[in-house]
Short mmCIF file of C-alpha atoms in Angstrom, two decimals:
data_model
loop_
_atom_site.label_atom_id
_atom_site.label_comp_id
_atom_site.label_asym_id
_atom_site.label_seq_id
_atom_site.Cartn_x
_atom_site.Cartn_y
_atom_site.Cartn_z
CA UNK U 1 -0.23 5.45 15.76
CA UNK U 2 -2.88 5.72 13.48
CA UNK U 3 -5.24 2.64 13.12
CA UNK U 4 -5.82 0.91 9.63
CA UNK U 5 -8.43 -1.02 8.20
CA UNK U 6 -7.84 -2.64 4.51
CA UNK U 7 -10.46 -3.85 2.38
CA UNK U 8 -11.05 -4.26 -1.59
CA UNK U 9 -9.09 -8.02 -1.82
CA UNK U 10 -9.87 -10.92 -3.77
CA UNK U 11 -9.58 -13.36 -6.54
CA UNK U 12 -8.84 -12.06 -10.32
CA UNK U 13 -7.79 -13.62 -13.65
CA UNK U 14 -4.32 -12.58 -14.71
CA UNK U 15 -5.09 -8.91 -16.72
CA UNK U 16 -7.38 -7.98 -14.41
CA UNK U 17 -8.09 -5.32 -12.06
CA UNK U 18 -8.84 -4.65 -8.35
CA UNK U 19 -9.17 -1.59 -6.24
CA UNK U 20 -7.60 -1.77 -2.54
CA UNK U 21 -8.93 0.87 -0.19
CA UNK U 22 -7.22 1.80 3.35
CA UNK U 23 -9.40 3.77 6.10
CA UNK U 24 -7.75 5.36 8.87
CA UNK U 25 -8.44 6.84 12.45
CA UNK U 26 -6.79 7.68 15.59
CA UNK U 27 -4.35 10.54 14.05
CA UNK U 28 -3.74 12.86 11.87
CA UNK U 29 -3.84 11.56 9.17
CA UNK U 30 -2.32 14.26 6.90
CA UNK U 31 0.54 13.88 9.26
CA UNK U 32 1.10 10.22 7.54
CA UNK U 33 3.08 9.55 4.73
CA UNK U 34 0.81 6.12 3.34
CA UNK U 35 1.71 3.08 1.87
CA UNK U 36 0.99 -0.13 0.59
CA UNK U 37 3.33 -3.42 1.15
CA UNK U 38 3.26 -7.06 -0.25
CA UNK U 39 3.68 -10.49 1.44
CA UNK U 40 3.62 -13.03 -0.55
CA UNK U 41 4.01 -16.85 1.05
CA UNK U 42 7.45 -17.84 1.88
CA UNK U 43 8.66 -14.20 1.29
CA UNK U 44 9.30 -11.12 3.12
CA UNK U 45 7.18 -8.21 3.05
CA UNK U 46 8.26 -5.50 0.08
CA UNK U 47 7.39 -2.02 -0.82
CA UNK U 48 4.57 -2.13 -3.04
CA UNK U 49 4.15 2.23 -3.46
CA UNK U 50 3.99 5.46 -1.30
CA UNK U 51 1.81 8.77 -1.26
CA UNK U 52 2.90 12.05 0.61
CA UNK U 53 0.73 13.58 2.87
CA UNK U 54 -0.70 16.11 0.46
CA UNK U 55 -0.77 13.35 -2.78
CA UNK U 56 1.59 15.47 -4.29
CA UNK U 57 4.58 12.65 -4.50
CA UNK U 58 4.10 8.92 -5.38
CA UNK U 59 6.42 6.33 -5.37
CA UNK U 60 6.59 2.70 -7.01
CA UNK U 61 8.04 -0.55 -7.00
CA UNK U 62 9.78 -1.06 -10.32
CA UNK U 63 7.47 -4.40 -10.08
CA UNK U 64 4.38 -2.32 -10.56
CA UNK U 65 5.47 0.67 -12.22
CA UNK U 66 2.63 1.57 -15.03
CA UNK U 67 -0.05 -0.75 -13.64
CA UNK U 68 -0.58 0.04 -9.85
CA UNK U 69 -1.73 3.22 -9.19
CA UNK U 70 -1.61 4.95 -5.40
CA UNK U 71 -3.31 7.87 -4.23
CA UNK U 72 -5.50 9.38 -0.98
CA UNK U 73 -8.36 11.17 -0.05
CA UNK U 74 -7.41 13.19 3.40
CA UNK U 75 -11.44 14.36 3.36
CA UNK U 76 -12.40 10.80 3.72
CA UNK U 77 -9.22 9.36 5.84
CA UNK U 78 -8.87 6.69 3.03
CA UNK U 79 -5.76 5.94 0.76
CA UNK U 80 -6.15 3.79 -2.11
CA UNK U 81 -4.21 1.16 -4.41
CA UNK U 82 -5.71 0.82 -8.12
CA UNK U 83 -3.68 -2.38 -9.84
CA UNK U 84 -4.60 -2.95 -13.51
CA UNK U 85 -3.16 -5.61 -15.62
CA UNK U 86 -2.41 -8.11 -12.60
CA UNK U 87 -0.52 -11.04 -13.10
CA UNK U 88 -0.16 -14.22 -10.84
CA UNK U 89 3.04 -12.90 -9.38
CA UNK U 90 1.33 -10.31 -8.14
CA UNK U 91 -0.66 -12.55 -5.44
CA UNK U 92 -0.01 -11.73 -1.87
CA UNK U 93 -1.73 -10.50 1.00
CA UNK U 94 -1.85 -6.43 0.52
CA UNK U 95 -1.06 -4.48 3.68
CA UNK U 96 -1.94 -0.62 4.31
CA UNK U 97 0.82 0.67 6.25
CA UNK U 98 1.42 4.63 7.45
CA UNK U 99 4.33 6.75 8.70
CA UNK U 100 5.40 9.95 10.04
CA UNK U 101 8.25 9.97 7.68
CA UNK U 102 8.52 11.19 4.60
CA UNK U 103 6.92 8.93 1.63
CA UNK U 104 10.44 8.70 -0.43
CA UNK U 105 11.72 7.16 3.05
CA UNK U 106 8.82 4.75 3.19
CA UNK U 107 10.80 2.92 -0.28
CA UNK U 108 13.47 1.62 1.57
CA UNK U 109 12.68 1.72 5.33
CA UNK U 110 13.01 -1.12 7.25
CA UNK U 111 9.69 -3.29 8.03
CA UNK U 112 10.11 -3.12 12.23
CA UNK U 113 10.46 0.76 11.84
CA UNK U 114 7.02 1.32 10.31
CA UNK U 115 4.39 3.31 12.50
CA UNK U 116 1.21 1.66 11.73
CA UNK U 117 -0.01 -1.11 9.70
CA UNK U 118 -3.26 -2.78 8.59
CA UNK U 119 -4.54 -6.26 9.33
CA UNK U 120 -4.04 -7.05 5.41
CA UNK U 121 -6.01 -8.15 2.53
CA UNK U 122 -5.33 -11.19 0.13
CA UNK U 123 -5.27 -10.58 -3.43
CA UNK U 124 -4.98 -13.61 -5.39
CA UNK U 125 -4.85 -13.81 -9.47
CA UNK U 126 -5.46 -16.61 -11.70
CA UNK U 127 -3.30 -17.52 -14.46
#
């Protein structure tokens, strides 16, 4: 596993913007596909995007498409979330979360079958 540490959360009014940052340690991490995940209260935990382990490759949530914005720096161990335009239905607690597996496979694997995953950070927006 590799170990995950989210930070970058917090309060926002509806259009705008907040940068989520992921450090990692223990592993490889260029052997990690990356990705970020959404819980918000009463629901279950989606796909929020994905990054291959060379950046290369993103994937989105049709949710976010256009305003969240995924990428990694392997120098620094660090993967990122950029979300412009937010809206209140955006409001959840973000979680970091990496894999062995491929980042396409990250869209629809199951929740139990992910490697590692951060402690989470709440992002709340205003309407």
């Amino acid at each position: 596993q590799v170990q995950l540490v989210e930070s970058g959360g917090g309060l926002v009014q509806a259009g705008g913007s907040l940068s989520l940052s992921c450090a990692a340690s223990g592993r490889t991490f260029t052997s990690y596909g990356m990705g970020w995940f959404r819980q918000a209260p009463g629901k279950e935990r989606e796909f929020v995007a994905s990054i291959s382990w060379s950046g290369a490759t993103t994937y989105y949530a049709d949710s976010v498409k256009g305003r969240f914005t995924i990428s990694r720096e392997n120098a620094k161990n660090t993967v990122y979330l950029q979300m412009n335009s937010l809206k209140p239905e955006d409001t959840a607690v973000y979680y970091c979360a990496g894999d062995t597996t491929s980042a396409r496979a990250m869209v629809n694997m199951p929740i139990y079958r992910i490697d590692s995953w951060g402690q989470g950070t709440q992002v709340t927006v205003s309407s």
